[in-house]
Short mmCIF file of C-alpha atoms in Angstrom, two decimals:
data_model
loop_
_atom_site.label_atom_id
_atom_site.label_comp_id
_atom_site.label_asym_id
_atom_site.label_seq_id
_atom_site.Cartn_x
_atom_site.Cartn_y
_atom_site.Cartn_z
CA MET T 1 18.03 -7.43 8.80
CA MET T 2 20.08 -4.52 10.11
CA HIS T 3 21.15 -4.75 13.83
CA PRO T 4 19.14 -2.36 16.21
CA ALA T 5 22.13 -0.29 16.92
CA ASP T 6 22.45 0.49 13.27
CA GLN T 7 18.59 1.22 12.57
CA LEU T 8 18.46 3.57 15.78
CA SER T 9 21.41 5.42 13.93
CA LEU T 10 19.72 5.49 10.83
CA ILE T 11 16.48 6.91 12.12
CA ILE T 12 17.94 9.32 14.45
CA GLY T 13 19.79 10.77 11.63
CA ARG T 14 16.72 11.24 9.49
CA ILE T 15 14.95 13.05 12.44
CA TYR T 16 17.82 15.42 13.04
CA ARG T 17 18.57 16.25 9.42
CA GLY T 18 14.70 17.01 9.09
CA GLY T 19 14.87 19.50 11.74
CA LEU T 20 12.45 17.42 13.94
CA THR T 21 14.76 17.40 17.03
CA THR T 22 17.75 19.13 18.13
CA THR T 23 21.29 17.95 19.21
CA SER T 24 20.43 17.20 22.53
CA GLY T 25 16.44 16.35 22.13
CA GLY T 26 14.98 13.21 21.84
CA ASN T 27 15.28 9.38 21.93
CA LEU T 28 14.70 6.25 20.23
CA SER T 29 14.68 2.70 21.32
CA ILE T 30 14.12 -0.63 19.90
CA LYS T 31 13.15 -3.94 22.08
CA ASP T 32 14.57 -7.20 20.66
CA GLU T 33 13.44 -10.54 20.58
CA ASN T 34 15.90 -11.30 23.79
CA GLY T 35 14.07 -8.44 25.73
CA ASP T 36 17.07 -6.19 25.49
CA ILE T 37 16.29 -2.77 25.12
CA TRP T 38 18.57 -0.82 22.55
CA ILE T 39 18.18 3.10 23.29
CA THR T 40 20.01 6.29 22.19
CA PRO T 41 22.47 7.61 25.03
CA ALA T 42 22.00 10.88 27.13
CA GLY T 43 24.02 14.00 26.11
CA ILE T 44 25.52 12.73 22.83
CA ASP T 45 25.13 14.79 19.86
CA LYS T 46 22.09 13.58 17.81
CA GLY T 47 23.76 15.04 14.43
CA SER T 48 26.83 12.93 14.79
CA LEU T 49 25.45 9.76 16.44
CA THR T 50 26.73 6.22 15.14
CA ALA T 51 25.69 2.72 16.09
CA LYS T 52 28.77 2.45 18.38
CA ASP T 53 27.01 4.98 20.55
CA ILE T 54 23.63 3.19 21.18
CA VAL T 55 23.11 1.64 24.58
CA CYS T 56 21.96 -1.84 25.57
CA VAL T 57 19.83 -2.19 28.63
CA LYS T 58 19.42 -5.91 29.62
CA PRO T 59 16.26 -6.87 31.18
CA ASP T 60 18.16 -7.15 34.50
CA GLY T 61 18.94 -3.27 34.23
CA THR T 62 22.52 -3.95 33.21
CA VAL T 63 23.93 -1.25 31.01
CA ILE T 64 26.28 -2.19 27.94
CA GLY T 65 27.75 0.48 25.89
CA PRO T 66 29.99 3.23 26.04
CA HIS T 67 27.43 5.99 27.44
CA ARG T 68 24.88 6.37 30.03
CA PRO T 69 21.05 5.38 28.53
CA SER T 70 18.68 8.29 27.84
CA SER T 71 17.16 9.75 30.98
CA GLU T 72 13.76 9.00 29.16
CA LEU T 73 14.53 5.15 29.41
CA PRO T 74 11.62 4.70 32.12
CA PHE T 75 8.55 6.00 29.78
CA HIS T 76 10.37 3.53 27.20
CA LYS T 77 10.04 0.47 29.58
CA ALA T 78 6.63 1.45 30.81
CA ILE T 79 5.39 1.50 27.03
CA TYR T 80 6.98 -2.09 26.38
CA ASP T 81 5.42 -3.48 29.59
CA MET T 82 2.15 -2.57 28.50
CA ARG T 83 2.40 -2.90 24.72
CA PRO T 84 4.18 -6.33 24.37
CA LYS T 85 3.44 -6.34 20.45
CA MET T 86 5.17 -3.02 20.31
CA HIS T 87 8.98 -3.06 19.75
CA SER T 88 10.02 0.53 19.12
CA VAL T 89 9.51 3.86 20.81
CA ILE T 90 10.30 7.27 19.42
CA HIS T 91 10.27 10.52 21.50
CA ALA T 92 10.93 13.73 20.10
CA HIS T 93 10.16 17.74 20.03
CA PRO T 94 9.14 18.42 16.51
CA PRO T 95 8.13 22.02 16.19
CA GLY T 96 4.38 21.36 14.68
CA LEU T 97 3.55 18.65 17.47
CA VAL T 98 5.34 20.74 20.27
CA THR T 99 2.90 23.60 19.30
CA PHE T 100 -0.04 21.29 19.86
CA SER T 101 1.61 20.33 23.22
CA VAL T 102 1.82 23.81 24.66
CA ILE T 103 -1.83 24.90 23.33
CA HIS T 104 -3.01 21.38 25.17
CA GLN T 105 -4.65 19.94 21.63
CA ILE T 106 -4.38 17.03 19.51
CA PRO T 107 -3.84 17.41 15.85
CA ASP T 108 -6.83 16.33 13.64
CA THR T 109 -5.38 13.74 11.48
CA SER T 110 -8.69 13.98 9.07
CA ILE T 111 -6.84 16.85 7.44
CA LEU T 112 -4.93 14.21 5.28
CA PRO T 113 -6.07 11.29 3.80
CA GLN T 114 -3.89 8.75 4.85
CA ALA T 115 -3.19 10.25 8.18
CA ARG T 116 -5.76 8.59 10.34
CA THR T 117 -4.87 5.04 9.06
CA VAL T 118 -1.42 5.63 9.87
CA CYS T 119 -1.41 7.42 13.13
CA GLY T 120 -4.60 5.90 14.73
CA PRO T 121 -6.40 7.63 17.73
CA ILE T 122 -4.01 9.89 19.68
CA GLY T 123 -3.75 10.19 23.65
CA PHE T 124 -2.65 13.57 25.71
CA ALA T 125 -0.54 12.72 28.64
CA PRO T 126 -0.38 15.30 31.60
CA TYR T 127 2.84 17.07 32.52
CA ASP T 128 5.33 15.80 34.52
CA VAL T 129 9.10 16.18 35.26
CA PRO T 130 11.37 14.93 32.27
CA GLY T 131 12.97 11.80 32.76
CA SER T 132 11.05 11.14 36.07
CA LEU T 133 9.31 7.71 36.96
CA ALA T 134 6.02 9.80 37.42
CA LEU T 135 6.16 11.26 33.72
CA GLY T 136 6.69 7.30 32.73
CA GLU T 137 3.61 6.38 34.91
CA LYS T 138 1.32 9.18 33.50
CA ILE T 139 2.42 8.37 29.76
CA ALA T 140 1.65 4.40 30.51
CA ALA T 141 -1.81 5.39 32.13
CA GLU T 142 -2.45 7.36 28.81
CA PHE T 143 -1.60 4.29 26.66
CA ARG T 144 -3.58 2.31 28.97
CA LYS T 145 -6.94 4.32 28.27
CA ASN T 146 -7.09 2.94 24.68
CA PRO T 147 -5.53 -0.31 23.41
CA ASP T 148 -5.46 1.33 20.07
CA TYR T 149 -3.23 4.23 21.20
CA LYS T 150 0.35 4.14 19.31
CA ALA T 151 0.95 8.00 19.93
CA VAL T 152 0.34 10.07 22.51
CA ILE T 153 1.01 14.14 22.83
CA MET T 154 2.98 14.98 26.07
CA GLU T 155 1.63 17.99 27.74
CA ASN T 156 4.03 21.19 27.20
CA HIS T 157 6.76 18.65 26.11
CA GLY T 158 6.62 16.73 22.83
CA VAL T 159 5.26 13.56 21.51
CA VAL T 160 5.76 9.95 22.22
CA LEU T 161 4.94 6.96 19.60
CA CYS T 162 5.33 3.24 19.42
CA GLY T 163 5.54 0.95 16.59
CA GLU T 164 5.90 -2.79 15.78
CA ASP T 165 9.02 -1.74 14.18
CA ILE T 166 11.25 1.38 13.88
CA GLY T 167 9.85 1.88 10.63
CA ASP T 168 6.02 1.67 11.71
CA ALA T 169 6.91 3.82 14.56
CA TYR T 170 8.80 6.70 12.53
CA GLN T 171 5.97 6.66 9.71
CA ARG T 172 3.70 7.41 12.50
CA PHE T 173 5.92 10.10 13.89
CA GLU T 174 6.58 11.69 10.47
CA THR T 175 2.97 11.57 9.48
CA LEU T 176 1.62 13.06 12.67
CA GLU T 177 4.19 15.92 12.34
CA LEU T 178 2.98 16.60 8.82
CA CYS T 179 -0.64 17.05 9.96
CA ALA T 180 0.42 19.20 12.73
CA ARG T 181 2.53 21.54 10.30
CA THR T 182 -0.29 21.30 7.65
CA ILE T 183 -2.82 22.56 10.33
CA ILE T 184 -0.76 25.55 11.70
CA ASN T 185 -0.11 26.70 7.91
CA ALA T 186 -3.67 26.41 7.11
CA LYS T 187 -4.73 28.40 10.01
CA SER T 188 -2.54 31.21 8.82
CA LEU T 189 -4.29 31.28 5.49
CA GLY T 190 -7.82 30.66 6.99
CA GLU T 191 -10.08 28.04 8.44
CA PRO T 192 -8.90 24.39 7.78
CA LYS T 193 -10.89 21.99 5.96
CA TYR T 194 -11.31 18.51 6.97
CA LEU T 195 -12.14 15.06 5.28
CA THR T 196 -15.02 13.17 6.20
CA GLU T 197 -15.25 9.92 6.86
CA GLU T 198 -16.58 9.09 3.65
CA GLN T 199 -13.54 10.66 1.97
CA ILE T 200 -11.23 9.04 3.95
CA LEU T 201 -12.52 5.57 3.14
CA MET T 202 -12.27 7.00 -0.61
CA LEU T 203 -8.60 6.49 -0.32
CA GLU T 204 -8.67 2.97 1.76
CA GLN T 205 -11.08 1.55 -0.67
CA HIS T 206 -9.13 2.94 -4.14
CA ILE T 207 -7.26 0.01 -5.42
CA PRO T 208 -6.10 0.55 -9.02
CA ARG T 209 -7.15 -2.23 -11.11
CA PHE T 210 -5.34 -2.80 -14.06
CA GLN T 211 -4.76 -6.04 -16.18
CA HIS T 212 -1.34 -7.46 -15.41
CA TYR T 213 1.06 -9.05 -17.99
CA MET T 214 3.77 -11.38 -17.56
CA ASN T 215 6.31 -11.20 -20.05
CA ILE T 216 8.55 -8.41 -18.34
CA SER T 217 11.73 -7.23 -19.66
CA HIS T 218 14.09 -4.86 -17.87
CA PRO T 219 16.53 -3.38 -20.47
CA SER T 220 19.65 -1.03 -19.35
CA GLU T 221 18.03 2.08 -19.96
CA GLU T 222 14.78 1.04 -17.98
CA ARG T 223 16.85 0.05 -14.86
CA LEU T 224 18.45 3.27 -15.14
CA LEU T 225 15.00 5.25 -14.72
CA ARG T 226 14.40 2.82 -11.86
CA GLN T 227 17.64 4.27 -10.15
CA GLU T 228 16.60 7.67 -10.85
CA ILE T 229 13.06 7.31 -9.45
CA CYS T 230 14.33 5.76 -6.24
CA ARG T 231 17.03 8.71 -5.95
CA MET T 232 14.54 11.24 -6.22
CA VAL T 233 12.09 9.66 -3.76
CA ARG T 234 14.84 9.73 -1.06
CA ARG T 235 15.76 13.15 -2.04
CA ALA T 236 11.99 14.52 -1.57
CA CYS T 237 12.02 12.56 1.82
CA ASP T 238 15.20 14.10 2.99
CA GLN T 239 14.25 17.62 2.01
CA LYS T 240 10.81 16.81 3.78
CA LEU T 241 8.70 17.23 0.25
CA MET T 242 7.47 13.98 0.77
CA SER T 243 6.69 11.67 3.89
CA SER T 244 7.04 7.94 4.41
CA SER T 245 3.41 7.55 4.08
CA TYR T 246 2.29 9.58 0.86
CA GLY T 247 3.77 10.32 -2.44
CA THR T 248 4.23 9.16 -5.84
CA VAL T 249 7.02 9.60 -8.64
CA SER T 250 6.59 8.38 -12.31
CA MET T 251 9.02 8.67 -15.47
CA ARG T 252 7.78 8.02 -19.18
CA TRP T 253 10.01 5.15 -20.32
CA LYS T 254 8.89 4.78 -24.15
CA ASP T 255 6.01 5.98 -25.87
CA ASN T 256 3.17 6.05 -23.37
CA ASP T 257 4.70 3.22 -21.26
CA PHE T 258 6.12 4.65 -17.62
CA LEU T 259 7.46 3.29 -14.49
CA ILE T 260 5.80 4.07 -11.16
CA THR T 261 6.26 4.07 -7.27
CA PRO T 262 4.31 1.34 -5.72
CA THR T 263 1.63 1.39 -3.19
CA GLY T 264 2.04 -0.09 0.38
CA VAL T 265 5.76 0.41 0.63
CA GLN T 266 7.12 3.35 3.04
CA ARG T 267 8.62 5.96 0.73
CA TRP T 268 11.98 5.81 2.56
CA ASP T 269 12.55 2.13 2.00
CA ILE T 270 11.50 2.01 -1.90
CA ASP T 271 14.09 0.39 -4.03
CA GLU T 272 14.42 -0.52 -7.61
CA GLU T 273 12.58 -3.95 -7.43
CA ASP T 274 9.89 -2.01 -6.01
CA ILE T 275 9.11 -0.02 -9.11
CA VAL T 276 6.41 -0.96 -11.18
CA GLN T 277 6.30 -1.09 -14.97
CA VAL T 278 3.07 0.16 -16.81
CA LYS T 279 2.97 -0.88 -20.28
CA ASP T 280 0.12 -0.20 -22.91
CA GLY T 281 -1.97 0.40 -19.91
CA MET T 282 -1.37 -2.93 -18.00
CA VAL T 283 0.98 -3.30 -15.06
CA GLU T 284 3.36 -5.91 -14.61
CA ALA T 285 2.10 -9.12 -12.75
CA GLY T 286 2.90 -9.46 -8.87
CA LYS T 287 3.08 -5.69 -8.01
CA HIS T 288 1.03 -2.98 -6.70
CA PRO T 289 1.19 0.37 -8.50
CA SER T 290 0.40 3.73 -6.81
CA ARG T 291 -3.36 4.49 -6.09
CA ALA T 292 -2.68 7.49 -8.42
CA THR T 293 -1.50 5.49 -11.39
CA ALA T 294 -4.84 6.08 -13.18
CA LEU T 295 -3.93 10.28 -13.15
CA HIS T 296 -0.40 9.39 -14.24
CA TYR T 297 -1.31 7.36 -17.17
CA GLU T 298 -3.79 10.37 -18.46
CA ILE T 299 -1.33 12.77 -18.00
CA TYR T 300 1.32 10.80 -20.19
CA GLN T 301 -1.58 9.92 -22.54
CA LYS T 302 -2.89 13.48 -23.15
CA ASN T 303 0.70 15.18 -22.91
CA PRO T 304 3.37 13.67 -24.90
CA ASP T 305 6.14 16.31 -23.70
CA VAL T 306 5.73 15.30 -20.28
CA GLY T 307 8.65 13.07 -19.07
CA ALA T 308 8.15 12.65 -15.29
CA ILE T 309 5.24 13.32 -12.61
CA ILE T 310 5.60 13.91 -8.79
CA LEU T 311 2.43 14.06 -6.82
CA THR T 312 3.30 14.46 -3.09
CA GLN T 313 2.44 16.33 0.23
CA CYS T 314 4.66 19.22 1.54
CA PRO T 315 3.83 21.20 4.63
CA SER T 316 3.40 24.61 3.06
CA LEU T 317 1.58 23.67 0.18
CA MET T 318 -0.81 21.56 2.03
CA GLY T 319 -1.81 24.66 3.66
CA PHE T 320 -3.41 25.62 0.47
CA CYS T 321 -4.59 22.56 -0.27
CA THR T 322 -6.71 22.52 2.96
CA THR T 323 -7.96 25.89 2.94
CA ASP T 324 -10.15 28.07 0.37
CA ALA T 325 -6.93 30.37 0.35
CA LEU T 326 -5.47 31.25 -3.20
CA PHE T 327 -1.98 30.14 -4.12
CA ASN T 328 -1.25 33.29 -6.00
CA VAL T 329 2.04 32.82 -7.71
CA ARG T 330 1.59 36.14 -9.53
CA THR T 331 3.05 37.56 -6.29
CA ILE T 332 6.52 36.16 -7.30
CA PRO T 333 7.21 36.51 -11.00
CA GLU T 334 9.73 34.03 -11.31
CA THR T 335 7.45 31.40 -9.69
CA TRP T 336 4.91 32.11 -12.08
CA ILE T 337 7.29 31.31 -14.85
CA PHE T 338 7.98 28.00 -13.39
CA LEU T 339 4.42 27.04 -12.42
CA GLN T 340 2.02 29.50 -14.25
CA ASP T 341 -1.62 30.22 -12.51
CA VAL T 342 -2.00 26.95 -10.44
CA PRO T 343 -5.38 25.29 -10.61
CA ARG T 344 -7.39 23.47 -7.84
CA PHE T 345 -9.34 20.25 -8.09
CA PRO T 346 -11.73 19.04 -5.54
CA TYR T 347 -10.46 16.05 -3.31
CA GLY T 348 -11.12 12.89 -4.84
CA SER T 349 -10.75 13.97 -8.28
CA GLN T 350 -7.40 12.03 -8.95
CA TYR T 351 -9.38 8.63 -8.73
CA ASN T 352 -13.07 10.05 -10.22
CA ASP T 353 -11.99 12.27 -13.01
CA PRO T 354 -8.53 11.75 -13.83
CA ALA T 355 -8.90 12.76 -17.22
CA LYS T 356 -9.82 16.24 -16.43
CA VAL T 357 -7.17 16.67 -14.16
CA ALA T 358 -4.83 15.67 -16.94
CA ASP T 359 -6.20 18.33 -19.03
CA ALA T 360 -4.87 20.86 -16.97
CA PHE T 361 -1.40 19.92 -17.65
CA LYS T 362 -1.79 20.69 -21.52
CA ASP T 363 -0.59 24.34 -20.74
CA ARG T 364 0.60 24.26 -17.13
CA PRO T 365 3.00 22.16 -15.06
CA CYS T 366 1.25 22.36 -11.61
CA ALA T 367 -2.10 21.44 -9.96
CA LEU T 368 -3.32 21.37 -6.23
CA ILE T 369 -6.07 18.48 -5.45
CA GLU T 370 -7.85 19.63 -1.98
CA ASN T 371 -6.81 17.88 0.97
CA ASP T 372 -4.60 15.37 -1.14
CA SER T 373 -1.53 16.51 -2.87
CA VAL T 374 0.36 18.90 -5.29
CA VAL T 375 1.10 17.40 -8.77
CA VAL T 376 3.96 18.49 -10.71
CA ALA T 377 4.83 17.47 -14.37
CA ALA T 378 7.92 18.23 -16.79
CA ASP T 379 10.03 16.79 -19.36
CA SER T 380 12.48 15.44 -17.13
CA ILE T 381 12.70 14.12 -13.22
CA ILE T 382 14.98 16.79 -12.28
CA ASN T 383 12.81 19.43 -13.71
CA ALA T 384 9.61 18.13 -12.14
CA PHE T 385 11.84 18.06 -8.87
CA ASP T 386 12.67 21.80 -9.64
CA ARG T 387 9.15 22.79 -9.60
CA LEU T 388 8.15 21.13 -6.75
CA GLU T 389 10.67 22.92 -4.86
CA VAL T 390 9.86 26.31 -6.44
CA ALA T 391 6.15 25.86 -5.54
CA GLU T 392 7.08 24.89 -1.89
CA PHE T 393 9.25 27.79 -1.37
CA ALA T 394 6.54 30.06 -2.90
CA ALA T 395 3.95 28.42 -0.58
CA LYS T 396 6.15 28.81 2.48
CA SER T 397 6.84 32.44 1.65
CA LEU T 398 3.31 33.29 1.09
CA ILE T 399 2.33 31.97 4.50
CA LEU T 400 5.05 33.80 6.04
CA ALA T 401 3.89 36.83 4.64
CA GLN T 402 0.52 36.67 6.36
CA GLY T 403 0.23 39.58 8.68
CA MET T 404 3.02 41.38 7.36
CA GLY T 405 1.03 43.64 4.92
CA ASP T 406 -1.06 43.49 1.65
CA LEU T 407 0.07 40.91 -1.15
CA HIS T 408 1.05 42.77 -4.46
CA PRO T 409 0.53 40.58 -7.28
CA ILE T 410 1.64 41.50 -10.67
CA THR T 411 -0.80 42.98 -13.11
CA ASP T 412 -2.32 41.05 -16.12
CA LYS T 413 0.07 43.17 -18.61
CA GLU T 414 3.11 42.08 -16.86
CA ILE T 415 2.06 38.51 -16.84
CA GLU T 416 1.65 38.76 -20.54
CA ASP T 417 4.85 40.18 -21.01
CA LEU T 418 6.51 37.29 -18.82
CA ALA T 419 4.77 34.82 -21.16
CA VAL T 420 6.16 36.23 -24.08
CA ALA T 421 9.65 36.88 -22.86
CA PHE T 422 9.96 33.34 -21.49
CA HIS T 423 7.59 31.36 -24.17
CA VAL T 424 5.40 30.09 -21.36
CA GLY T 425 1.41 29.91 -21.12
CA GLY T 426 -0.85 32.23 -19.65
CA ARG T 427 -4.01 33.75 -20.32
#
């Protein structure tokens, strides 16, 4: 129910704070039911843009607002003319997708399980002068090639995406950039491994099947946990440790009962009402819990000290998840204290053998699932989030170290000394 100007200022803020565009780069628009195009202005700081800065362009070309509309308005119009069911367009220059634009390649979205569905097929538009009518025509021509295109890489420029609404377009934008960065990170480590059609279908077909219960109560302490989960999901999204298309957070409520994020809701938009109770192995009626609910259930059952779990996709960690490269945290002793040696499980283990994955958390807090996610567990939600941050920082450091020289992990004896000094697991 937000006004288009408020929606645009909200989303451009996310894009800018997430490092996905610059102060002067990128533009967003929404076409409303009257045919008006609301668009970000030209030459205005993206870091401080407000709803008052958004420009309205009427169907007859009349401009209403305090600024000039974006110079890229021509290709926004071209996309809307071609795709009447699309009501939002995003254009930006995120580093990962710009990398693909300058090497004239399209990211293979089969690197991540949800990305094929979210992004759809992707086009590649030839170069023309930014802001020109010719560029708009070339982008429109690329969209015309395939009615399923909702994303087009722009040669030596960036990316343009459309959606049925701004949330749909942003989810596609964020997911495609995550694919690009994952592939780039994976190539720094070795040869990326992509999912087969059968493996991608595994995600789409896996729907948690639990009995539902009707007598649902929401005592005060349960409501507080819902608030904590939502705050942590937004924090993870803000810090690019989670995307709008993938990720699960849960917290133990009492005994082995817990609360978990739903499936089918964009992570940025999750609120307290969306959170799902899991009680005595059943879920509250009328809601759809995360596809990873069975894994969370097994971890809580087998590990009574675990109070919170985060399963997510971070760009650096996904570089390790999509290659055979060892995530060797013995190179950073402080990180080893937090994570210990991190096991790796085959893709699909979270669905096919959740009990085996859960067993790994008896003596360590972190695991990687190939091409899918990193899973961290801790006694509290803030400690789980801290471990996630530590893991992603370590992964990024190890990727940056590639080509700089040989890595020098500490010895087994030094690991044993650390384990004794900090009372943590180890061999």
